[in-house]
Coordinates of C-alpha atoms in Angstrom, one line a residue:
Chain E
M1 CA 17.5 23.2 18.9
A2 CA 16.3 23.5 22.4
D3 CA 19.6 22.2 23.7
L4 CA 21.5 24.7 21.6
S5 CA 19.7 27.6 23.2
V6 CA 20.5 26.3 26.6
I7 CA 24.2 26.1 25.7
E8 CA 24.1 29.6 24.2
S9 CA 22.7 31.1 27.4
Q10 CA 25.4 29.5 29.4
T11 CA 28.3 30.7 27.3
P12 CA 30.3 33.2 29.3
L13 CA 30.2 36.8 28.2
D14 CA 33.1 37.9 26.0
P15 CA 36.1 38.1 28.4
A16 CA 37.9 40.5 26.1
S17 CA 35.1 43.0 26.3
P18 CA 35.6 45.8 28.8
L19 CA 31.8 45.8 29.5
A20 CA 29.4 43.1 28.4
V21 CA 25.8 42.6 29.6
R22 CA 23.2 40.0 28.9
G23 CA 19.5 40.1 29.7
L24 CA 19.9 43.3 31.8
T25 CA 16.5 44.3 33.2
V26 CA 16.1 47.2 35.6
S27 CA 12.9 48.8 36.9
Y28 CA 12.1 51.8 39.1
G29 CA 9.1 50.5 41.1
E30 CA 6.5 49.2 38.6
K31 CA 8.0 51.1 35.7
P32 CA 10.6 49.2 33.6
A33 CA 13.7 51.3 32.8
L34 CA 15.6 48.7 30.8
F35 CA 14.3 45.4 29.4
S36 CA 16.4 42.4 28.7
L37 CA 19.3 44.4 27.3
D38 CA 22.3 42.7 25.6
A39 CA 25.4 44.6 24.8
S40 CA 29.1 44.0 24.3
F41 CA 31.5 46.9 23.9
P42 CA 34.8 46.5 22.1
A43 CA 38.1 47.0 23.9
G44 CA 40.2 50.0 23.1
K45 CA 37.4 51.9 21.3
M46 CA 35.2 54.9 21.9
S47 CA 31.7 53.8 22.3
A48 CA 28.5 55.9 22.6
I49 CA 25.2 55.0 24.3
V50 CA 22.5 56.9 22.4
G51 CA 18.7 57.1 22.8
P52 CA 15.9 59.5 23.6
N53 CA 15.3 61.0 27.1
G54 CA 14.2 58.3 29.5
A55 CA 15.4 55.5 27.3
G56 CA 17.5 54.1 30.2
K57 CA 21.0 55.3 29.2
S58 CA 22.2 56.5 32.6
T59 CA 20.3 53.6 34.1
F60 CA 22.4 51.3 32.0
L61 CA 25.7 52.6 33.4
K62 CA 24.5 52.7 37.0
A63 CA 23.1 49.1 36.8
A64 CA 26.3 47.9 35.1
L65 CA 28.3 49.4 38.0
G66 CA 25.9 47.9 40.6
L67 CA 24.9 51.4 41.8
I68 CA 21.2 50.5 41.4
P69 CA 19.8 47.0 41.8
K70 CA 19.0 45.0 38.7
V71 CA 16.0 42.7 38.3
S72 CA 17.9 40.2 36.3
G73 CA 20.8 39.9 33.9
E74 CA 24.5 39.3 33.8
V75 CA 27.3 41.9 33.8
S76 CA 30.9 41.2 33.0
V77 CA 33.7 43.7 33.2
F78 CA 36.9 42.4 31.5
G79 CA 35.4 39.0 31.9
R80 CA 34.9 39.3 35.6
E81 CA 32.4 40.4 38.2
V82 CA 32.3 44.2 38.6
D83 CA 33.1 44.1 42.3
R84 CA 36.4 42.4 41.5
V85 CA 37.6 45.0 39.0
R86 CA 36.4 48.3 40.5
D87 CA 40.0 49.5 40.5
R88 CA 40.1 49.2 36.7
I89 CA 36.9 51.4 36.2
A90 CA 36.7 55.2 36.3
Y91 CA 33.1 56.5 36.5
L92 CA 32.2 60.1 35.8
P93 CA 28.7 60.7 37.1
Q94 CA 26.4 63.5 35.7
R95 CA 27.6 66.9 37.0
A96 CA 24.5 67.5 39.1
S97 CA 25.2 64.6 41.5
V98 CA 28.0 66.5 43.3
D99 CA 27.8 69.0 46.2
W100 CA 29.4 72.1 44.6
D101 CA 29.5 74.0 47.9
F102 CA 31.8 71.4 49.5
P103 CA 35.0 72.7 51.0
T104 CA 37.3 71.1 48.5
T105 CA 39.6 72.4 45.7
A106 CA 40.2 71.1 42.2
R107 CA 43.5 69.5 43.3
D108 CA 41.7 67.8 46.2
V109 CA 39.0 66.4 43.9
V110 CA 41.7 64.9 41.7
L111 CA 43.4 63.4 44.7
M112 CA 40.1 61.6 45.6
G113 CA 40.7 59.6 42.4
L114 CA 43.7 58.1 44.1
Y115 CA 41.8 56.9 47.2
G116 CA 41.1 53.6 45.5
Q117 CA 44.9 53.0 45.2
V118 CA 46.2 54.4 48.4
G119 CA 43.4 53.0 50.5
L120 CA 42.0 54.3 53.8
W121 CA 45.1 55.2 55.7
R122 CA 48.3 55.3 53.6
R123 CA 49.8 58.8 53.3
I124 CA 49.3 60.9 50.2
T125 CA 52.9 61.6 49.2
G126 CA 54.5 64.3 47.1
Q127 CA 54.5 61.8 44.2
H128 CA 50.7 61.5 44.4
K129 CA 50.3 65.2 44.5
A130 CA 52.6 65.6 41.4
H131 CA 50.5 62.9 39.6
A132 CA 47.3 64.8 40.5
L133 CA 48.7 68.0 39.1
A134 CA 49.8 66.2 35.9
C135 CA 46.2 64.9 35.5
L136 CA 44.9 68.5 35.9
D137 CA 47.4 69.7 33.4
R138 CA 46.3 67.1 30.9
V139 CA 42.8 68.6 30.9
G140 CA 44.2 72.2 30.9
M141 CA 43.2 72.9 34.5
A142 CA 46.6 73.0 36.3
D143 CA 46.3 76.8 36.8
F144 CA 43.0 76.3 38.7
A145 CA 44.3 73.6 41.1
D146 CA 43.6 75.7 44.3
R147 CA 40.2 77.0 43.3
Q148 CA 37.2 75.8 45.3
I149 CA 35.2 73.7 42.8
G150 CA 32.0 75.7 43.1
Q151 CA 34.0 78.7 41.8
L152 CA 34.7 77.0 38.5
S153 CA 32.5 77.2 35.4
G154 CA 30.5 74.2 34.3
G155 CA 33.0 73.2 31.7
Q156 CA 35.9 73.7 34.0
Q157 CA 34.2 71.5 36.7
Q158 CA 33.7 68.8 34.1
R159 CA 37.4 68.9 33.2
V160 CA 38.4 68.6 36.8
F161 CA 36.2 65.5 37.2
L162 CA 37.7 64.0 34.0
A163 CA 41.1 64.7 35.6
R164 CA 40.0 62.7 38.7
A165 CA 39.0 59.8 36.4
L166 CA 42.5 60.0 34.8
A167 CA 44.1 59.9 38.2
Q168 CA 42.4 56.6 38.9
G169 CA 44.5 55.1 36.2
A170 CA 41.6 53.0 35.0
D171 CA 41.3 50.8 31.8
L172 CA 37.6 51.5 31.4
F173 CA 36.1 54.9 31.5
L174 CA 32.3 55.2 31.9
L175 CA 31.1 58.7 31.4
D176 CA 27.5 59.9 31.9
E177 CA 26.8 62.8 29.5
P178 CA 30.3 64.3 29.7
F179 CA 29.4 67.1 27.3
A180 CA 26.1 68.2 29.0
G181 CA 26.2 71.9 29.8
V182 CA 29.8 72.5 28.8
D183 CA 31.3 75.1 26.4
A184 CA 32.7 74.2 23.0
A185 CA 36.3 74.6 24.2
T186 CA 35.8 72.2 27.0
E187 CA 34.1 69.7 24.7
A188 CA 37.1 69.8 22.4
A189 CA 39.5 69.4 25.3
I190 CA 37.5 66.5 26.7
I191 CA 37.5 64.8 23.3
D192 CA 41.2 65.2 22.9
V193 CA 41.8 63.6 26.2
L194 CA 39.4 60.7 25.5
K195 CA 41.1 60.1 22.1
S196 CA 44.5 60.0 23.8
L197 CA 43.1 57.5 26.3
Q198 CA 42.0 55.4 23.4
A199 CA 45.5 55.7 21.8
E200 CA 46.8 54.2 25.1
G201 CA 44.6 51.2 24.5
R202 CA 41.9 52.2 27.1
S203 CA 38.2 51.8 26.5
V204 CA 35.7 54.7 26.7
I205 CA 32.0 54.3 27.0
A206 CA 29.9 57.5 27.1
V207 CA 26.2 58.3 27.4
H208 CA 25.9 60.8 24.6
H209 CA 23.1 63.2 23.7
D210 CA 24.2 65.1 20.7
L211 CA 23.4 63.0 17.6
S212 CA 25.2 65.3 15.3
T213 CA 28.6 64.4 16.8
V214 CA 28.2 60.6 17.2
A215 CA 29.9 59.8 13.9
E216 CA 32.7 62.3 14.5
Y217 CA 33.6 61.2 18.1
F218 CA 32.8 57.5 18.4
D219 CA 33.7 54.1 16.8
H220 CA 31.0 52.0 18.3
V221 CA 27.4 52.8 19.2
L222 CA 24.6 51.2 21.3
L223 CA 21.2 52.6 20.4
V224 CA 18.8 52.0 23.2
N225 CA 15.2 52.7 24.1
L226 CA 14.2 50.5 27.0
R227 CA 15.5 47.6 24.8
R228 CA 18.5 47.4 22.6
I229 CA 17.6 48.9 19.2
A230 CA 20.9 48.3 17.5
E231 CA 24.6 47.9 18.4
G232 CA 27.7 47.8 16.3
P233 CA 30.3 50.0 14.5
V234 CA 28.9 53.6 14.0
A235 CA 29.4 53.4 10.2
T236 CA 27.0 50.4 9.8
T237 CA 24.8 50.8 12.8
F238 CA 24.0 54.5 13.1
T239 CA 21.5 54.6 10.2
A240 CA 18.2 56.2 9.3
D241 CA 16.4 52.9 10.1
T242 CA 17.9 52.4 13.5
L243 CA 17.5 56.0 14.5
A244 CA 13.8 55.9 13.4
D245 CA 13.4 52.8 15.6
A246 CA 15.1 54.3 18.6
Y247 CA 13.5 57.7 18.5
G248 CA 10.1 56.8 16.9
G249 CA 8.2 59.9 16.1
R250 CA 10.5 62.2 18.1
L251 CA 12.8 63.0 15.2
G252 CA 11.6 64.2 11.8
A253 CA 12.4 62.1 8.8
V254 CA 14.5 64.9 7.4
Q255 CA 16.6 65.1 10.6
I256 CA 17.1 61.4 10.6
E257 CA 18.3 61.3 7.0
A258 CA 20.7 64.2 7.6
L259 CA 22.2 62.4 10.7
A260 CA 22.5 59.1 9.1
L261 CA 24.2 60.6 6.0
Q262 CA 26.8 62.1 8.3
G263 CA 27.4 58.7 9.7
A264 CA 27.8 57.1 6.3
Chain Q
M1 CA 44.3 80.8 89.1
G2 CA 45.1 78.6 92.1
A3 CA 43.3 76.0 94.2
E4 CA 39.9 77.8 93.9
F5 CA 40.1 77.7 90.1
V6 CA 41.0 74.0 90.0
Q7 CA 38.2 73.2 92.5
F8 CA 35.3 75.2 91.0
S9 CA 36.1 76.1 87.4
L10 CA 38.6 73.6 85.9
T11 CA 36.3 70.6 85.6
P12 CA 33.2 72.4 84.3
I13 CA 35.3 74.2 81.7
L14 CA 36.9 70.9 80.6
I15 CA 33.6 69.1 80.4
G16 CA 32.2 72.0 78.4
I17 CA 35.2 71.8 76.0
F18 CA 34.9 68.0 75.5
A19 CA 31.2 68.1 75.0
S20 CA 31.5 70.9 72.5
I21 CA 34.2 69.1 70.6
A22 CA 32.3 65.8 70.6
C23 CA 29.3 67.5 69.0
A24 CA 31.2 69.9 66.7
L25 CA 33.2 67.1 65.0
P26 CA 30.2 65.1 63.5
G27 CA 28.4 68.4 63.1
N28 CA 30.9 69.3 60.3
F29 CA 29.7 66.4 58.2
L30 CA 26.1 66.7 59.1
I31 CA 26.1 70.3 57.8
L32 CA 28.0 69.4 54.6
R33 CA 25.5 66.6 53.9
R34 CA 22.6 69.0 54.5
Q35 CA 21.6 67.0 57.5
A36 CA 22.0 69.6 60.2
L37 CA 18.4 69.0 61.2
I38 CA 19.3 65.4 62.1
G39 CA 21.6 66.6 64.9
D40 CA 18.9 68.9 66.2
A41 CA 16.4 66.0 66.0
I42 CA 18.7 63.6 67.8
S43 CA 19.3 66.0 70.7
H44 CA 15.6 66.4 71.2
V45 CA 14.6 62.8 70.8
V46 CA 17.2 61.7 73.3
L47 CA 15.2 63.1 76.2
P48 CA 12.2 60.8 76.3
G49 CA 14.6 57.8 75.7
I50 CA 16.7 58.9 78.7
V51 CA 13.7 59.5 80.9
V52 CA 12.1 56.1 80.1
A53 CA 15.5 54.4 80.6
F54 CA 15.6 56.0 84.1
L55 CA 12.1 55.0 84.9
V56 CA 12.8 51.4 83.9
T57 CA 16.2 51.0 85.7
G58 CA 15.9 53.6 88.5
V59 CA 19.4 54.9 88.0
V60 CA 21.1 57.5 85.9
S61 CA 23.9 55.7 84.2
T62 CA 25.5 55.7 80.7
W63 CA 24.5 52.4 79.2
P64 CA 20.8 52.3 80.0
M65 CA 20.6 55.9 78.8
L66 CA 22.4 55.1 75.5
I67 CA 20.0 52.2 74.9
G68 CA 17.0 54.3 75.8
A69 CA 18.2 57.0 73.4
A70 CA 18.8 54.6 70.6
V71 CA 15.3 53.1 71.0
A72 CA 13.8 56.6 71.1
A73 CA 15.7 57.4 67.9
L74 CA 14.3 54.3 66.2
V75 CA 10.8 55.2 67.3
A76 CA 11.4 58.7 65.9
V77 CA 12.5 57.4 62.5
A78 CA 9.4 55.2 62.3
L79 CA 7.2 58.1 63.3
I80 CA 8.8 60.4 60.8
E81 CA 8.2 57.9 58.0
A82 CA 4.6 57.4 59.1
V83 CA 3.9 61.1 59.3
R84 CA 5.5 61.7 56.0
R85 CA 3.5 58.9 54.2
L86 CA 0.2 59.2 56.0
G87 CA 0.1 62.9 56.3
R88 CA 1.8 63.5 52.9
I89 CA 4.1 66.1 54.5
E90 CA 7.6 67.0 53.3
P91 CA 10.4 65.2 55.2
G92 CA 11.8 68.3 57.0
A93 CA 8.4 69.2 58.4
A94 CA 7.7 65.6 59.4
M95 CA 11.0 65.6 61.2
G96 CA 10.2 68.9 62.9
V97 CA 6.7 67.6 64.1
V98 CA 8.1 64.3 65.4
F99 CA 11.1 65.5 67.3
T100 CA 9.4 68.4 69.0
S101 CA 6.5 66.2 70.0
L102 CA 8.8 63.5 71.4
F103 CA 10.8 66.2 73.3
A104 CA 7.5 67.6 74.7
G105 CA 6.5 64.1 75.7
G106 CA 9.8 63.6 77.4
V107 CA 9.3 66.9 79.4
L108 CA 5.8 65.8 80.5
L109 CA 7.1 62.4 81.6
L110 CA 10.0 64.0 83.4
E111 CA 7.7 66.4 85.3
Q112 CA 5.4 63.6 86.4
S113 CA 8.0 61.1 87.5
D114 CA 9.8 61.2 90.8
T115 CA 13.3 62.2 90.0
S116 CA 13.9 64.3 93.0
N117 CA 16.8 62.3 94.3
V118 CA 18.7 62.3 91.0
H119 CA 19.9 65.0 88.7
L120 CA 17.1 64.7 86.2
D121 CA 14.6 67.5 85.7
V122 CA 13.3 69.8 82.9
E123 CA 15.8 72.6 83.6
H124 CA 18.5 70.0 83.7
A125 CA 17.5 68.6 80.4
L126 CA 17.8 72.0 78.8
M127 CA 20.8 73.4 80.5
G128 CA 22.6 70.6 82.2
N129 CA 24.3 71.2 85.5
L130 CA 27.7 72.4 84.4
E131 CA 28.2 74.7 87.4
Q132 CA 27.7 71.9 89.8
L133 CA 30.3 69.5 88.3
I134 CA 33.0 70.8 90.7
W135 CA 36.0 69.0 92.1
L136 CA 35.9 69.6 95.8
R137 CA 38.7 67.2 96.7
A138 CA 41.2 69.2 94.7
D139 CA 43.5 71.6 96.5
G140 CA 45.5 73.0 93.6
W141 CA 47.1 72.0 90.3
G142 CA 49.0 69.3 92.2
S143 CA 45.8 67.4 92.6
L144 CA 46.0 66.4 88.9
L145 CA 48.8 64.0 89.9
D146 CA 47.1 62.8 93.1
P147 CA 45.3 59.5 92.6
V148 CA 43.1 60.0 95.7
A149 CA 41.9 63.4 94.4
L150 CA 41.5 62.2 90.9
A151 CA 39.2 59.4 92.1
D152 CA 36.8 62.1 93.2
L153 CA 36.6 63.8 89.8
P154 CA 33.0 64.2 88.6
P155 CA 32.4 61.1 86.5
E156 CA 31.0 63.3 83.7
L157 CA 34.6 64.5 82.9
P158 CA 36.1 61.1 82.0
R159 CA 32.9 60.1 80.3
M160 CA 32.8 63.2 78.1
A161 CA 36.6 63.0 77.4
V162 CA 36.3 59.4 76.3
A163 CA 33.3 60.1 74.0
A164 CA 35.2 63.0 72.4
L165 CA 38.3 60.9 71.9
I166 CA 36.3 58.0 70.4
I167 CA 34.5 60.3 68.0
A168 CA 37.8 62.0 67.0
V169 CA 39.6 58.7 66.4
L170 CA 36.7 57.3 64.4
M171 CA 36.6 60.4 62.3
L172 CA 40.4 60.2 61.6
V173 CA 40.2 56.5 60.7
F174 CA 37.2 56.9 58.3
W175 CA 38.2 60.4 57.1
R176 CA 38.5 59.5 53.4
P177 CA 35.3 57.4 53.1
L178 CA 33.4 60.1 55.0
K179 CA 34.7 62.8 52.8
L180 CA 34.1 60.9 49.6
A181 CA 30.6 59.8 50.5
S182 CA 29.6 63.3 51.6
F183 CA 31.0 65.0 48.6
D184 CA 30.1 62.7 45.7
E185 CA 28.0 59.7 46.7
G186 CA 27.8 58.3 43.1
F187 CA 31.6 58.2 42.8
A188 CA 32.0 56.7 46.3
R189 CA 29.6 53.9 45.4
A190 CA 31.3 53.3 42.1
L191 CA 34.5 52.8 44.2
G192 CA 32.6 50.2 46.2
L193 CA 32.2 52.2 49.4
P194 CA 29.2 51.3 51.6
V195 CA 27.8 54.8 51.6
R196 CA 24.6 53.9 53.6
L197 CA 26.7 52.4 56.3
I198 CA 28.9 55.5 56.4
G199 CA 25.8 57.7 56.7
L200 CA 24.5 55.5 59.5
G201 CA 27.9 55.6 61.3
L202 CA 27.9 59.3 61.2
V203 CA 24.4 59.6 62.7
T204 CA 25.4 57.1 65.3
A205 CA 28.5 59.1 66.3
A206 CA 26.3 62.2 66.5
A207 CA 23.8 60.3 68.8
V208 CA 26.7 59.1 71.0
A209 CA 27.9 62.7 71.4
A210 CA 24.4 63.9 72.2
V211 CA 23.7 61.2 74.8
A212 CA 27.1 61.6 76.5
A213 CA 26.9 65.4 76.6
F214 CA 23.2 65.6 77.4
D215 CA 23.5 64.8 81.1
A216 CA 26.3 67.2 81.8
V217 CA 25.6 70.1 79.6
G218 CA 22.0 69.8 78.5
S219 CA 20.4 69.9 75.1
I220 CA 21.0 73.6 74.4
I221 CA 24.7 73.2 74.1
V222 CA 24.3 70.0 72.1
I223 CA 22.1 71.6 69.5
A224 CA 24.3 74.7 69.3
M225 CA 27.6 72.8 69.0
F226 CA 26.3 70.5 66.2
I227 CA 25.7 73.5 64.1
C228 CA 27.5 76.8 65.2
P229 CA 31.2 75.9 65.2
P230 CA 31.1 73.8 62.0
A231 CA 29.0 76.4 60.2
A232 CA 31.3 79.2 61.3
A233 CA 34.4 77.1 60.4
R234 CA 33.0 76.7 56.8
M235 CA 33.2 80.5 56.4
M236 CA 36.9 80.4 57.3
T237 CA 38.3 78.1 54.6
N238 CA 37.7 76.0 51.5
H239 CA 39.6 73.0 52.8
L240 CA 37.7 70.3 54.7
G241 CA 40.6 69.4 57.1
V242 CA 41.1 73.1 57.9
Q243 CA 37.4 73.5 58.4
V244 CA 37.3 70.7 61.0
A245 CA 40.3 72.2 62.8
W246 CA 38.6 75.6 62.9
S247 CA 35.4 74.0 64.2
V248 CA 37.4 72.5 67.1
V249 CA 39.0 75.9 67.8
F250 CA 35.5 77.6 67.8
A251 CA 34.1 74.8 70.0
I252 CA 36.8 75.3 72.6
L253 CA 36.6 79.1 72.4
S254 CA 32.8 79.0 73.0
A255 CA 33.1 76.7 76.0
V256 CA 35.9 78.7 77.7
L257 CA 34.6 82.1 76.9
G258 CA 31.0 81.1 77.6
Y259 CA 31.8 79.7 81.0
V260 CA 33.9 82.7 82.0
L261 CA 31.3 85.2 80.8
A262 CA 28.5 83.4 82.5
G263 CA 30.4 83.5 85.8
Y264 CA 31.9 87.0 85.7
G265 CA 30.1 88.8 82.8
P266 CA 27.1 90.0 85.0
I267 CA 29.5 91.0 87.8
W268 CA 31.5 93.1 85.4
L269 CA 28.3 94.7 84.3
G270 CA 27.5 95.5 87.9
A271 CA 24.9 92.8 88.6
S272 CA 25.5 90.5 91.5
N273 CA 24.3 87.1 90.2
S274 CA 25.7 84.9 87.4
V275 CA 23.9 83.4 84.4
S276 CA 23.6 79.9 83.1
A277 CA 26.9 78.6 81.7
A278 CA 25.2 76.4 79.2
G279 CA 23.1 79.3 77.9
M280 CA 26.1 81.6 77.7
I281 CA 28.3 78.9 75.9
A282 CA 25.6 78.4 73.3
T283 CA 25.2 82.2 72.9
V284 CA 28.9 82.7 72.4
A285 CA 28.8 79.9 69.8
G286 CA 26.1 81.8 68.0
L287 CA 28.0 85.1 68.2
I288 CA 31.1 83.4 66.7
L289 CA 28.9 82.1 63.9
G290 CA 27.6 85.7 63.3
L291 CA 31.1 87.1 63.2
A292 CA 32.2 84.4 60.8
C293 CA 29.2 85.2 58.5
L294 CA 30.2 88.8 58.5
F295 CA 34.0 88.6 58.2
G296 CA 35.0 85.0 57.4
P297 CA 37.4 84.8 54.4
A298 CA 35.5 82.0 52.6
R299 CA 32.0 83.4 53.1
H300 CA 31.6 84.5 49.5
R301 CA 30.7 81.3 47.7
V302 CA 29.3 81.1 44.2
G303 CA 27.5 78.1 42.9
V304 CA 25.6 77.6 46.1
A305 CA 22.3 77.9 44.4
A306 CA 23.4 76.8 40.9
G307 CA 24.8 73.6 42.2
G308 CA 21.5 71.7 42.4

């Protein structure tokens, strides 16, 4: 049996998975933020990362991308090291991380999504500009292309940043709370785009806060609270038991029942 | 605008222009990254470094001064960290305490050391000696093609021109990473860009500009040019490239207008003496910023406070 466990720990992470981690541990100073987390997200699906505040959801995305150091653990993106496949990943950070006063327009922000492909010095051509405008159009923001980004509403800003992610032409979309602080129309527009990405065979993984829409939007869910609580298809994983485990006393029994019923 | 202009005004104006551009270019990004204070700090901290470098080597020349300034900058960083941690003071205040103290220390050191045979004294440190950087060998515009006359150019001119050129080229080469890392650091890092190295490179470029400009034009112009032209340019446009272009225009305008006003302004007003060119150039830069704040087309910006 001892031998078996050694073999198991050496098996490579699923190369078909757009993002798989094993034993991922992250800490901020003395305080652990994630402890020995295992997860493997399915390709071509919409996946949610769900858990209470401070559970380590954003930390998970940042550590997987190598934006913050990890204490230990393996990360595999399409079966490879993350540094080798950065051009296949589009990351949408939380809205607050951006300088809204920066002298840049919506069109400009979307063009930044192309920097990974055009490199440091190659010229931005008319074709690139047309592509950027098409991406803005896909999120319904083509009419706002020349607005300075600080002059857009929160929802419009989020759509512009989704357009930038589209422009990257990635296969894996990592979104950190894409619906935080946006209006209902924007939320619907974003979901439409994400579903169309999924239809194209791309994978979407989003940190998600609103428990009432998990079942409606997503196929796969990772429930996390410092450790992995549960992971699997929403229908079988997003249950009263797992929610109670993840949220402890923070959700009432009645709330949990109602949410789990929606998922069923 | 004949021989006399080439002899007495051309070189100071050109040096002023190059110094202003060299400082304004990195200033654009320092301001956008909310690091304008770093430019201010660098231009102060440079003084003790230069004085110590002079005391050690006994000459005023570029490389020892650059090294001295770099060492002073490192000492300043360590001191700022120490004051912040030991004194539990917010970073901005720690920076303010450290760089003014180091500058004051540099002034004392300068006063006490024998620098009478070189161009290095307190007044010089503040205002440079722009008016004295004249080209006596010149006898007209034709001298610009005369190798013998060119050899007699004040050395500050080629040095400042090269510094401005290097900074401009570096900025063009690293334009996209600089822009990305300044606007959206998280996204830049997700693309695999070395954002810390980019930040360090920017501060280094600012330090090179400060050291190169310091000797010729003094710290007043350096401080003014890091901030005034880029801040005024930000009021003119919502495009980064256009902003940088405006900042260069404002830098040139400040240098030319400031120099001319310093020389002739008091005479036009009926006085008989002239005023410091460095002081007037910095004042003009401030006036341009004031006008841009009042009338610039992109001065109305929403989301400034809501962005955080």
